[in-house]
């Protein structure tokens, strides 16, 4: 990998991180994605699953739809997808089907990752298309976004639970 590629990967991942931060501000899981073609960002988004209440509203799926509209085609050949979290099975399958050339992701997803963690759908040679994968770009930032988000959720849940506890009377 060239120095320019590495530099570009960090630049575009920073854009994906900015998208993830947008998700966090509206209470969505902070995952962001950008789709790049020939050095130009042609699509960008973040998770909207809670907002839209649709299963497929992952950042990758939204960006792929935007890319399809950009090209008026289901094929996204020669595109690179940057995403802050390793793609899940649904997203990995869609990436393969859309013929995206390369995926660059930040944090591993040990519970649902299908670009190497649980399995590697993106590079399975049984499919008619394989994707080049680069992992760990801005990994610490991407992982910490998610860890902090879920830590806050757990703290909020704990506080709500404590507020619901009946207050014990101190009078006898």
Backbone as a printed PyTorch tensor [residue, N CA C, xyz], in Angstrom:
tensor([[[  0.8390,  -1.1720,   0.0000],
         [  0.0000,   0.0000,   0.0000],
         [  0.8900,   1.2440,   0.0000]],

        [[  0.5410,   2.1930,  -0.8320],
         [  1.3770,   3.3960,  -0.9440],
         [  1.0880,   4.3740,   0.1890]],

        [[  2.0060,   5.2960,   0.3990],
         [  1.8160,   6.3400,   1.4000],
         [  0.5790,   7.1760,   1.0830]],

        [[  0.3470,   7.4300,  -0.2010],
         [ -0.8230,   8.2100,  -0.6100],
         [ -2.1100,   7.4730,  -0.2600]],

        [[ -2.1510,   6.1790,  -0.4920],
         [ -3.3360,   5.3870,  -0.1620],
         [ -3.5980,   5.4300,   1.3360]],

        [[ -2.5620,   5.2650,   2.1260],
         [ -2.7050,   5.2950,   3.5840],
         [ -3.2070,   6.6630,   4.0310]],

        [[ -2.6300,   7.7100,   3.4790],
         [ -3.0360,   9.0750,   3.8090],
         [ -4.5080,   9.3000,   3.4340]],

        [[ -4.8890,   8.8660,   2.2280],
         [ -6.2740,   8.9920,   1.7780],
         [ -7.2230,   8.1970,   2.6630]],

        [[ -6.8060,   6.9990,   3.0540],
         [ -7.6540,   6.1710,   3.9170],
         [ -7.9590,   6.8940,   5.2260]],

        [[ -6.9640,   7.5180,   5.8060],
         [ -7.1820,   8.2460,   7.0610],
         [ -8.0750,   9.4700,   6.8310]],

        [[ -7.8740,  10.1630,   5.7260],
         [ -8.6980,  11.3290,   5.4070],
         [-10.1740,  10.9380,   5.2690]],

        [[-10.4380,   9.9240,   4.4670],
         [-11.8300,   9.5240,   4.2360],
         [-12.4470,   8.8920,   5.4820]],

        [[-11.6350,   8.2130,   6.2870],
         [-12.1690,   7.6600,   7.5390],
         [-12.5500,   8.7900,   8.4840]],

        [[-11.7850,   9.8640,   8.4720],
         [-12.1570,  11.0250,   9.2880],
         [-13.5250,  11.5610,   8.8670]],

        [[-13.8100,  11.5370,   7.5780],
         [-15.1340,  11.9600,   7.1000],
         [-16.2150,  11.0010,   7.6010]],

        [[-15.9200,   9.7140,   7.5850],
         [-16.8760,   8.7240,   8.1010],
         [-17.0990,   8.9370,   9.6040]],

        [[-16.0380,   9.2750,  10.3190],
         [-16.1540,   9.5550,  11.7600],
         [-17.0520,  10.7690,  11.9810]],

        [[-16.9280,  11.7830,  11.1380],
         [-17.8150,  12.9540,  11.2480],
         [-19.2730,  12.5460,  11.0590]],

        [[-19.5130,  11.6300,  10.1420],
         [-20.8740,  11.1100,   9.9530],
         [-21.3410,  10.3650,  11.2080]],

        [[-20.4570,   9.5810,  11.7980],
         [-20.7990,   8.8440,  13.0190],
         [-21.1670,   9.8020,  14.1450]],

        [[-20.4570,  10.9010,  14.2440],
         [-20.7620,  11.8970,  15.2710],
         [-22.1480,  12.5070,  15.0600]],

        [[-22.5540,  12.6720,  13.8090],
         [-23.9130,  13.1580,  13.5090],
         [-24.9460,  12.1670,  14.0350]],

        [[-24.6770,  10.8900,  13.8500],
         [-25.5960,   9.8540,  14.3460],
         [-25.7410,   9.9610,  15.8560]],

        [[-24.6120,  10.1160,  16.5220],
         [-24.6260,  10.1760,  17.9850],
         [-25.4660,  11.3500,  18.4870]],

        [[-25.4040,  12.4770,  17.8000],
         [-26.1390,  13.6570,  18.2650],
         [-27.6510,  13.4540,  18.2200]],

        [[-28.1240,  12.5100,  17.4160],
         [-29.5720,  12.2450,  17.3680],
         [-29.9380,  10.9320,  18.0630]],

        [[-28.9900,  10.3920,  18.8240],
         [-29.2710,   9.1930,  19.6000],
         [-29.1340,   7.8850,  18.8490]],

        [[-28.5400,   7.9250,  17.6750],
         [-28.2910,   6.7140,  16.8970],
         [-26.9350,   6.1370,  17.2740]],

        [[-26.7660,   4.8460,  17.0550],
         [-25.4550,   4.2300,  17.2560],
         [-24.4710,   4.9460,  16.3260]],

        [[-23.3450,   5.4270,  16.8510],
         [-22.4330,   6.2480,  16.0480],
         [-21.5940,   5.4510,  15.0510]],

        [[-22.2140,   5.1870,  13.9190],
         [-21.5300,   4.5210,  12.8090],
         [-21.7480,   5.3950,  11.5840]],

        [[-20.6600,   5.7050,  10.8960],
         [-20.7430,   6.5410,   9.7080],
         [-20.0580,   5.8840,   8.5370]],

        [[-20.4500,   6.3160,   7.3390],
         [-19.8650,   5.7470,   6.1250],
         [-19.7870,   6.8020,   5.0330]],

        [[-18.7780,   6.6660,   4.1900],
         [-18.6730,   7.4680,   2.9730],
         [-18.2840,   6.5450,   1.8210]],

        [[-18.7890,   6.8840,   0.6410],
         [-18.4770,   6.1250,  -0.5670],
         [-17.6890,   7.0380,  -1.4920]],

        [[-16.5420,   6.5450,  -1.9490],
         [-15.6170,   7.3570,  -2.7400],
         [-15.4230,   6.7160,  -4.1110]],

        [[-15.4860,   7.5590,  -5.1280],
         [-15.2130,   7.1290,  -6.4940],
         [-14.2470,   8.1250,  -7.1200]],

        [[-13.1270,   7.6430,  -7.6010],
         [-12.1590,   8.4780,  -8.2980],
         [-11.7700,   9.7160,  -7.4850]],

        [[-11.5460,   9.5050,  -6.1780],
         [-11.1000,  10.5870,  -5.3100],
         [-12.1910,  11.5430,  -4.8650]],

        [[-13.4370,  11.2670,  -5.1920],
         [-14.5520,  12.1480,  -4.8440],
         [-15.5650,  11.4040,  -3.9770]],

        [[-15.9990,  12.0570,  -2.8980],
         [-17.0470,  11.4750,  -2.0680],
         [-18.3530,  11.6270,  -2.8220]],

        [[-18.9820,  10.4980,  -3.1530],
         [-20.2450,  10.5540,  -3.8930],
         [-21.4460,  10.2740,  -2.9930]],

        [[-21.1760,   9.7910,  -1.7700],
         [-22.2730,   9.5130,  -0.8380],
         [-21.7210,   9.4830,   0.5780]],

        [[-22.5480,   9.9300,   1.5180],
         [-22.1590,   9.8620,   2.9230],
         [-23.4180,   9.7830,   3.7700]],

        [[-23.3230,   9.0510,   4.8740],
         [-24.4660,   8.9360,   5.7720],
         [-24.0260,   8.2920,   7.0790]],

        [[-25.0070,   8.0530,   7.9170],
         [-24.7920,   7.4380,   9.2210],
         [-25.9920,   6.5730,   9.5390]],

        [[-25.8550,   5.7780,  10.5940],
         [-26.9540,   4.9030,  10.9940],
         [-28.2190,   5.7070,  11.2480]],

        [[-29.3400,   5.1850,  10.7670],
         [-30.6450,   5.8050,  10.9880],
         [-31.6910,   4.7640,  11.3740]],

        [[-31.2380,   3.6500,  11.9070],
         [-32.1430,   2.5420,  12.2050],
         [-33.2010,   2.9180,  13.2340]],

        [[-32.8190,   3.6090,  14.2890],
         [-33.7850,   4.0120,  15.3150],
         [-34.7090,   5.1060,  14.7930]],

        [[-34.1520,   6.0500,  14.0720],
         [-34.9270,   7.1780,  13.5500],
         [-35.9640,   6.7180,  12.5330]],

        [[-35.5400,   5.9080,  11.5730],
         [-36.4340,   5.4530,  10.5120],
         [-37.2040,   4.1890,  10.8840]],

        [[-36.7620,   3.5320,  11.9560],
         [-37.3650,   2.2790,  12.4170],
         [-37.4210,   1.2320,  11.3010]],

        [[-36.3070,   1.1380,  10.5740],
         [-36.1730,   0.1170,   9.5410],
         [-34.8570,  -0.6250,   9.7350]],

        [[-34.9230,  -1.9190,   9.6050],
         [-33.7730,  -2.7900,   9.8370],
         [-32.5900,  -2.4340,   8.9470]],

        [[-32.8560,  -2.1040,   7.6930],
         [-31.7880,  -1.9070,   6.7110],
         [-31.1870,  -0.5050,   6.7390]],

        [[-31.5040,   0.3060,   7.7200],
         [-31.0070,   1.6840,   7.7390],
         [-29.6320,   1.8050,   8.3870]],

        [[-28.7560,   0.8740,   8.0500],
         [-27.3570,   0.9670,   8.4670],
         [-26.6600,   1.9800,   7.5690]],

        [[-25.5980,   2.5840,   8.0680],
         [-24.8570,   3.5950,   7.3130],
         [-24.4330,   3.0620,   5.9380]],

        [[-23.9200,   1.8490,   5.8980],
         [-23.4490,   1.2760,   4.6320],
         [-24.5800,   1.1320,   3.6210]],

        [[-25.7270,   0.6630,   4.0940],
         [-26.8660,   0.4360,   3.1970],
         [-27.3520,   1.7550,   2.5980]],

        [[-27.4080,   2.7880,   3.4240],
         [-27.8570,   4.0990,   2.9560],
         [-26.8830,   4.6500,   1.9240]],

        [[-25.5880,   4.5390,   2.2100],
         [-24.5610,   5.0410,   1.2970],
         [-24.5830,   4.2640,  -0.0210]],

        [[-24.7820,   2.9710,   0.0400],
         [-24.8590,   2.1710,  -1.1890],
         [-26.0680,   2.6080,  -2.0200]],

        [[-27.2090,   2.8290,  -1.3730],
         [-28.3830,   3.3310,  -2.1050],
         [-28.0860,   4.6750,  -2.7620]],

        [[-27.4150,   5.5660,  -2.0320],
         [-27.0580,   6.8720,  -2.5990],
         [-26.1120,   6.7050,  -3.7940]],

        [[-25.1720,   5.7690,  -3.6720],
         [-24.2480,   5.4960,  -4.7800],
         [-24.9840,   4.9500,  -5.9910]],

        [[-25.9510,   4.0650,  -5.7660],
         [-26.7620,   3.5400,  -6.8710],
         [-27.4840,   4.6730,  -7.5960]],

        [[-28.0220,   5.6020,  -6.8280],
         [-28.7130,   6.7480,  -7.4220],
         [-27.7290,   7.6450,  -8.1830]],

        [[-26.5520,   7.8320,  -7.6230],
         [-25.5360,   8.6720,  -8.2710],
         [-25.1850,   8.1450,  -9.6610]],

        [[-25.0190,   6.8280,  -9.7610],
         [-24.6180,   6.2180, -11.0260],
         [-25.7970,   5.7080, -11.8600]],

        [[-26.9990,   5.7700, -11.3060],
         [-28.1620,   5.1500, -11.9580],
         [-27.8630,   3.6990, -12.3230]],

        [[-27.2800,   2.9950, -11.3570],
         [-26.8700,   1.6070, -11.5720],
         [-26.7250,   0.8980, -10.2340]],

        [[-26.9550,  -0.3980, -10.2520],
         [-26.7380,  -1.1770,  -9.0300],
         [-25.2570,  -1.5120,  -8.8520]],

        [[-24.4790,  -1.3300,  -9.8820],
         [-23.0490,  -1.6440,  -9.8270],
         [-22.2510,  -0.4430,  -9.3160]],

        [[-21.4330,  -0.6990,  -8.3150],
         [-20.5850,   0.3590,  -7.7540],
         [-19.1090,  -0.0210,  -7.8990]],

        [[-18.7860,  -0.5520,  -9.0600],
         [-17.4140,  -0.9570,  -9.3520],
         [-16.4860,   0.2430,  -9.2280]],

        [[-15.2920,  -0.0290,  -8.7960],
         [-14.2550,   1.0010,  -8.6240],
         [-14.5570,   1.9960,  -7.5090]],

        [[-15.5150,   1.7010,  -6.6590],
         [-15.8010,   2.5410,  -5.4920],
         [-15.1270,   1.9500,  -4.2620]],

        [[-14.8060,   2.8230,  -3.3220],
         [-14.2910,   2.4010,  -2.0190],
         [-15.2610,   2.8800,  -0.9680]],

        [[-15.6350,   1.9680,  -0.0810],
         [-16.5340,   2.2750,   1.0240],
         [-15.7130,   2.3940,   2.3000]],

        [[-15.8540,   3.5140,   2.9810],
         [-15.2100,   3.7370,   4.2750],
         [-16.2990,   3.6990,   5.3270]],

        [[-16.1090,   2.8710,   6.3520],
         [-17.1150,   2.7500,   7.4070],
         [-16.4080,   2.5850,   8.7470]],

        [[-16.9830,   3.1750,   9.7750],
         [-16.3170,   3.2040,  11.0740],
         [-16.3510,   1.8710,  11.8100]],

        [[-17.2710,   0.9790,  11.4390],
         [-17.3760,  -0.3370,  12.0770],
         [-17.4180,  -1.4220,  11.0170]],

        [[-16.7870,  -2.5230,  11.3040],
         [-16.7890,  -3.6800,  10.4040],
         [-18.2200,  -4.0300,   9.9860]],

        [[-18.4540,  -4.2260,   8.6940],
         [-19.8070,  -4.5140,   8.2060],
         [-20.4030,  -5.8150,   8.7770]],

        [[-21.7140,  -5.7550,   9.0200],
         [-22.4850,  -6.9110,   9.4840],
         [-22.8050,  -7.8170,   8.2860]],

        [[-23.4700,  -8.9550,   8.5080],
         [-23.7780,  -9.8550,   7.3820],
         [-24.6440,  -9.2020,   6.3050]],

        [[-25.6430,  -8.4150,   6.7190],
         [-26.5260,  -7.7590,   5.7550],
         [-25.7320,  -6.7910,   4.8850]],

        [[-24.9240,  -5.9650,   5.5270],
         [-24.1490,  -4.9680,   4.7910],
         [-23.0720,  -5.6310,   3.9370]],

        [[-22.4140,  -6.6460,   4.4770],
         [-21.3730,  -7.3480,   3.7160],
         [-21.9690,  -7.9820,   2.4600]],

        [[-23.1450,  -8.5860,   2.5850],
         [-23.7980,  -9.1760,   1.4210],
         [-24.1350,  -8.1280,   0.3710]],

        [[-24.6190,  -6.9920,   0.8170],
         [-24.9590,  -5.9080,  -0.1050],
         [-23.7030,  -5.3360,  -0.7660]],

        [[-22.6260,  -5.2630,  -0.0240],
         [-21.3530,  -4.7830,  -0.5820],
         [-20.8970,  -5.7080,  -1.7060]],

        [[-20.9480,  -7.0120,  -1.4650],
         [-20.5590,  -7.9840,  -2.4920],
         [-21.4770,  -7.8510,  -3.7070]],

        [[-22.7780,  -7.7870,  -3.4680],
         [-23.7380,  -7.7190,  -4.5750],
         [-23.6010,  -6.4300,  -5.3860]],

        [[-23.1870,  -5.3450,  -4.7450],
         [-23.0500,  -4.0650,  -5.4510],
         [-21.7180,  -3.9450,  -6.1900]],

        [[-20.8440,  -4.9150,  -5.9930],
         [-19.5500,  -4.9730,  -6.6680],
         [-18.5910,  -3.8680,  -6.2380]],

        [[-18.7590,  -3.3760,  -5.0090],
         [-17.8110,  -2.4030,  -4.4830],
         [-16.4200,  -3.0290,  -4.5130]],

        [[-15.4380,  -2.2460,  -4.9300],
         [-14.0770,  -2.7770,  -5.0980],
         [-13.3470,  -2.9550,  -3.7750]],

        [[-13.5350,  -1.9800,  -2.8640],
         [-12.7090,  -1.9830,  -1.6520],
         [-13.5160,  -1.4590,  -0.4720]],

        [[-13.2880,  -2.0610,   0.6950],
         [-13.8810,  -1.5920,   1.9470],
         [-12.7520,  -1.2990,   2.9250]],

        [[-12.8560,  -0.1410,   3.5690],
         [-11.9130,   0.2610,   4.6110],
         [-12.7530,   0.5020,   5.8510]],

        [[-12.4340,  -0.2020,   6.9430],
         [-13.2130,   0.0260,   8.1580],
         [-12.3050,   0.2880,   9.3420]],

        [[-12.9080,   0.8850,  10.3800],
         [-12.1580,   1.2590,  11.5690],
         [-12.1260,   0.1560,  12.6050]],

        [[-13.2040,   0.0290,  13.3620],
         [-13.2460,  -0.8960,  14.4970],
         [-13.7750,  -2.2680,  14.0900]],

        [[-13.2110,  -3.2900,  14.7110],
         [-13.7240,  -4.6490,  14.5440],
         [-15.0550,  -4.7810,  15.2730]],

        [[-15.8990,  -5.6900,  14.7750],
         [-17.1710,  -5.9880,  15.4350],
         [-17.1940,  -7.4760,  15.7780]],

        [[-16.7380,  -7.8270,  16.9970],
         [-16.6400,  -9.2400,  17.3540],
         [-17.9860,  -9.9510,  17.4610]],

        [[-19.0800,  -9.2080,  17.5310],
         [-20.4040,  -9.8260,  17.6580],
         [-21.1120, -10.0230,  16.3220]],

        [[-20.7890,  -9.2100,  15.3220],
         [-21.5160,  -9.3070,  14.0550],
         [-20.6560,  -9.0430,  12.8240]],

        [[-19.3580,  -8.8730,  12.9870],
         [-18.4940,  -8.5050,  11.8730],
         [-18.3100,  -9.6070,  10.8500]],

        [[-18.5310,  -9.2540,   9.5930],
         [-18.3990, -10.2240,   8.5040],
         [-17.3590,  -9.8170,   7.4670]],

        [[-16.3140,  -9.1440,   7.9820],
         [-15.1590,  -8.8240,   7.1420],
         [-13.9060,  -9.3390,   7.8300]],

        [[-14.0790, -10.4150,   8.6130],
         [-12.9360, -11.0270,   9.2730],
         [-13.1680, -11.4640,  10.6980]],

        [[-14.0560, -10.8070,  11.4360],
         [-14.2370, -11.1620,  12.8480],
         [-14.9500, -12.4990,  13.0230]],

        [[-16.2070, -12.5770,  12.6200],
         [-16.9520, -13.8390,  12.7260],
         [-16.7430, -14.7110,  11.4990]],

        [[-16.7210, -14.0570,  10.3750],
         [-16.4930, -14.7000,   9.0800],
         [-16.0670, -13.6040,   8.1240]],

        [[-15.7350, -13.9790,   6.8960],
         [-15.3270, -12.9720,   5.9280],
         [-16.1230, -13.1550,   4.6430]],

        [[-17.3260, -12.5960,   4.6340],
         [-18.1670, -12.6760,   3.4410],
         [-17.5900, -11.8640,   2.2830]],

        [[-16.8420, -10.8240,   2.6120],
         [-16.3270,  -9.9410,   1.5640],
         [-15.2590, -10.5870,   0.6950]],

        [[-14.5830, -11.5850,   1.2440],
         [-13.4920, -12.1990,   0.4840],
         [-13.6890, -13.7000,   0.2770]],

        [[-14.8980, -14.1570,   0.4510],
         [-15.2000, -15.5800,   0.2600],
         [-15.1370, -15.9030,  -1.2310]],

        [[-14.2310, -16.7980,  -1.6220],
         [-14.0390, -17.0800,  -3.0460],
         [-15.1580, -17.9180,  -3.6510]],

        [[-16.1470, -18.2910,  -2.8610],
         [-17.3120, -18.9870,  -3.4110],
         [-18.2590, -18.0050,  -4.1020]],

        [[-18.1210, -16.7170,  -3.7920],
         [-18.9220, -15.7010,  -4.4810],
         [-18.2280, -15.3080,  -5.7720]],

        [[-18.9880, -14.7220,  -6.6770],
         [-18.3970, -14.3090,  -7.9570],
         [-17.6740, -12.9630,  -7.8610]],

        [[-17.7080, -12.3190,  -6.6890],
         [-17.0050, -11.0510,  -6.4960],
         [-16.3790, -11.0460,  -5.1080]],

        [[-15.1300, -10.6360,  -5.0290],
         [-14.4450, -10.4670,  -3.7520],
         [-14.0350,  -9.0040,  -3.6250]],

        [[-13.9800,  -8.5610,  -2.3930],
         [-13.7160,  -7.1610,  -2.0850],
         [-12.3530,  -7.0540,  -1.4010]],

        [[-11.5730,  -6.0690,  -1.7770],
         [-10.3340,  -5.7810,  -1.0540],
         [-10.7280,  -5.1570,   0.2820]],

        [[-10.0870,  -5.5910,   1.3630],
         [-10.4500,  -5.1070,   2.6990],
         [ -9.2140,  -4.5550,   3.3990]],

        [[ -9.3800,  -3.3840,   3.9880],
         [ -8.3690,  -2.7960,   4.8660],
         [ -9.0560,  -2.5050,   6.1870]],

        [[ -8.5170,  -3.0340,   7.2610],
         [ -9.1400,  -2.8400,   8.5730],
         [ -8.2300,  -2.0340,   9.4880]],

        [[ -8.8310,  -1.5060,  10.5530],
         [ -8.0580,  -0.8480,  11.5890],
         [ -7.6780,   0.5970,  11.3210]],

        [[ -8.2620,   1.2220,  10.3100],
         [ -7.9450,   2.6260,  10.0250],
         [ -8.7130,   3.4980,  11.0270]],

        [[ -7.9630,   4.2920,  11.8070],
         [ -8.5440,   5.1130,  12.8850],
         [ -9.3180,   4.2380,  13.8840]],

        [[ -8.8050,   3.0430,  14.0960],
         [ -9.4960,   2.0490,  14.9190],
         [ -9.8010,   2.5510,  16.3290]],

        [[ -8.8290,   3.1770,  16.9710],
         [ -9.0380,   3.6230,  18.3570],
         [-10.1590,   4.6500,  18.4540]],

        [[-10.1940,   5.5850,  17.5290],
         [-11.2360,   6.6130,  17.5370],
         [-12.6010,   5.9720,  17.2970]],

        [[-12.6730,   5.1110,  16.2920],
         [-13.9400,   4.4560,  15.9470],
         [-14.4490,   3.5920,  17.1010]],

        [[-13.5550,   2.8260,  17.6970],
         [-13.9510,   1.9530,  18.8120],
         [-14.3770,   2.7780,  20.0150]],

        [[-13.6670,   3.8460,  20.3000],
         [-13.9970,   4.6440,  21.4760],
         [-15.3330,   5.3610,  21.3060]],

        [[-15.6710,   5.7690,  20.1010],
         [-16.9980,   6.3530,  19.8490],
         [-18.1000,   5.3820,  20.2750]],

        [[-17.9570,   4.1480,  19.8530],
         [-18.9630,   3.1230,  20.1710],
         [-18.9680,   2.7820,  21.6520]],

        [[-17.7800,   2.5890,  22.2180],
         [-17.6970,   2.2450,  23.6400],
         [-18.3100,   3.3340,  24.5130]],

        [[-17.9930,   4.5830,  24.2210],
         [-18.5400,   5.6960,  25.0070],
         [-20.0510,   5.8150,  24.8440]],

        [[-20.5370,   5.6040,  23.6350],
         [-21.9720,   5.6630,  23.3740],
         [-22.7160,   4.6260,  24.2110]],

        [[-22.2320,   3.3740,  24.1750],
         [-22.9210,   2.3150,  24.9080],
         [-22.7380,   2.4550,  26.4160]],

        [[-21.6160,   3.0110,  26.8420],
         [-21.4090,   3.2800,  28.2670],
         [-22.4490,   4.2930,  28.7560]],

        [[-22.6690,   5.3610,  27.9760],
         [-23.6790,   6.3650,  28.3310],
         [-25.0740,   5.7470,  28.3770]],

        [[-25.3700,   4.8890,  27.4200],
         [-26.6820,   4.2230,  27.4170],
         [-26.8880,   3.3890,  28.6730]],

        [[-25.8520,   2.6380,  29.0540],
         [-25.9540,   1.8170,  30.2700],
         [-26.1480,   2.6890,  31.5070]],

        [[-25.4290,   3.8130,  31.5600],
         [-25.5650,   4.7230,  32.7020],
         [-26.9680,   5.3260,  32.7540]],

        [[-27.5040,   5.7070,  31.6070],
         [-28.8610,   6.2590,  31.5580],
         [-29.8940,   5.2300,  31.9970]],

        [[-29.7030,   4.0070,  31.5520],
         [-30.6230,   2.9310,  31.9240],
         [-30.5780,   2.6990,  33.4340]],

        [[-29.3850,   2.7090,  33.9920],
         [-29.2160,   2.5210,  35.4290],
         [-29.8970,   3.6580,  36.2000]],

        [[-29.7250,   4.8970,  35.7290],
         [-30.3570,   6.0460,  36.3870],
         [-31.8790,   5.9510,  36.3260]],

        [[-32.4220,   5.5560,  35.1720],
         [-33.8830,   5.4140,  35.0430],
         [-34.4030,   4.3380,  35.9900]],

        [[-33.6360,   3.2640,  36.1050],
         [-34.0340,   2.1630,  36.9830],
         [-34.0570,   2.6330,  38.4440]],

        [[-33.0540,   3.4150,  38.8220],
         [-32.9940,   3.9280,  40.1930],
         [-34.1370,   4.8980,  40.4690]],

        [[-34.5260,   5.6760,  39.4830],
         [-35.6260,   6.6220,  39.6590],
         [-36.9660,   5.9060,  39.8340]],

        [[-37.0850,   4.7260,  39.2520],
         [-38.3240,   3.9590,  39.3590],
         [-38.4670,   3.1970,  40.6580]],

        [[-37.3540,   3.0140,  41.3730],
         [-37.4010,   2.2910,  42.6520],
         [-38.2870,   3.0670,  43.6310]],

        [[-39.1610,   2.3540,  44.3210],
         [-39.9630,   3.0570,  45.3310],
         [-39.0500,   3.5850,  46.4330]],

        [[-39.3190,   4.7990,  46.8060],
         [-38.4880,   5.3890,  47.8540],
         [-38.9180,   4.8320,  49.1820]],

        [[-37.9220,   4.4150,  49.9260],
         [-38.2000,   3.8500,  51.2470],
         [-38.4960,   4.9740,  52.2280]],

        [[-39.4920,   4.7450,  52.9810],
         [-39.8960,   5.7430,  53.9590],
         [-38.9020,   5.7810,  55.1190]],

        [[-38.5530,   6.9830,  55.5080],
         [-37.6380,   7.1280,  56.6500],
         [-38.4260,   7.4110,  57.9130]],

        [[-39.7340,   7.5890,  57.7530],
         [-40.5700,   7.8390,  58.9320],
         [-41.1010,   6.5320,  59.4500]],

        [[-41.1980,   6.4080,  60.7540],
         [-41.7590,   5.1950,  61.3510],
         [-42.8020,   5.5300,  62.3310]]])
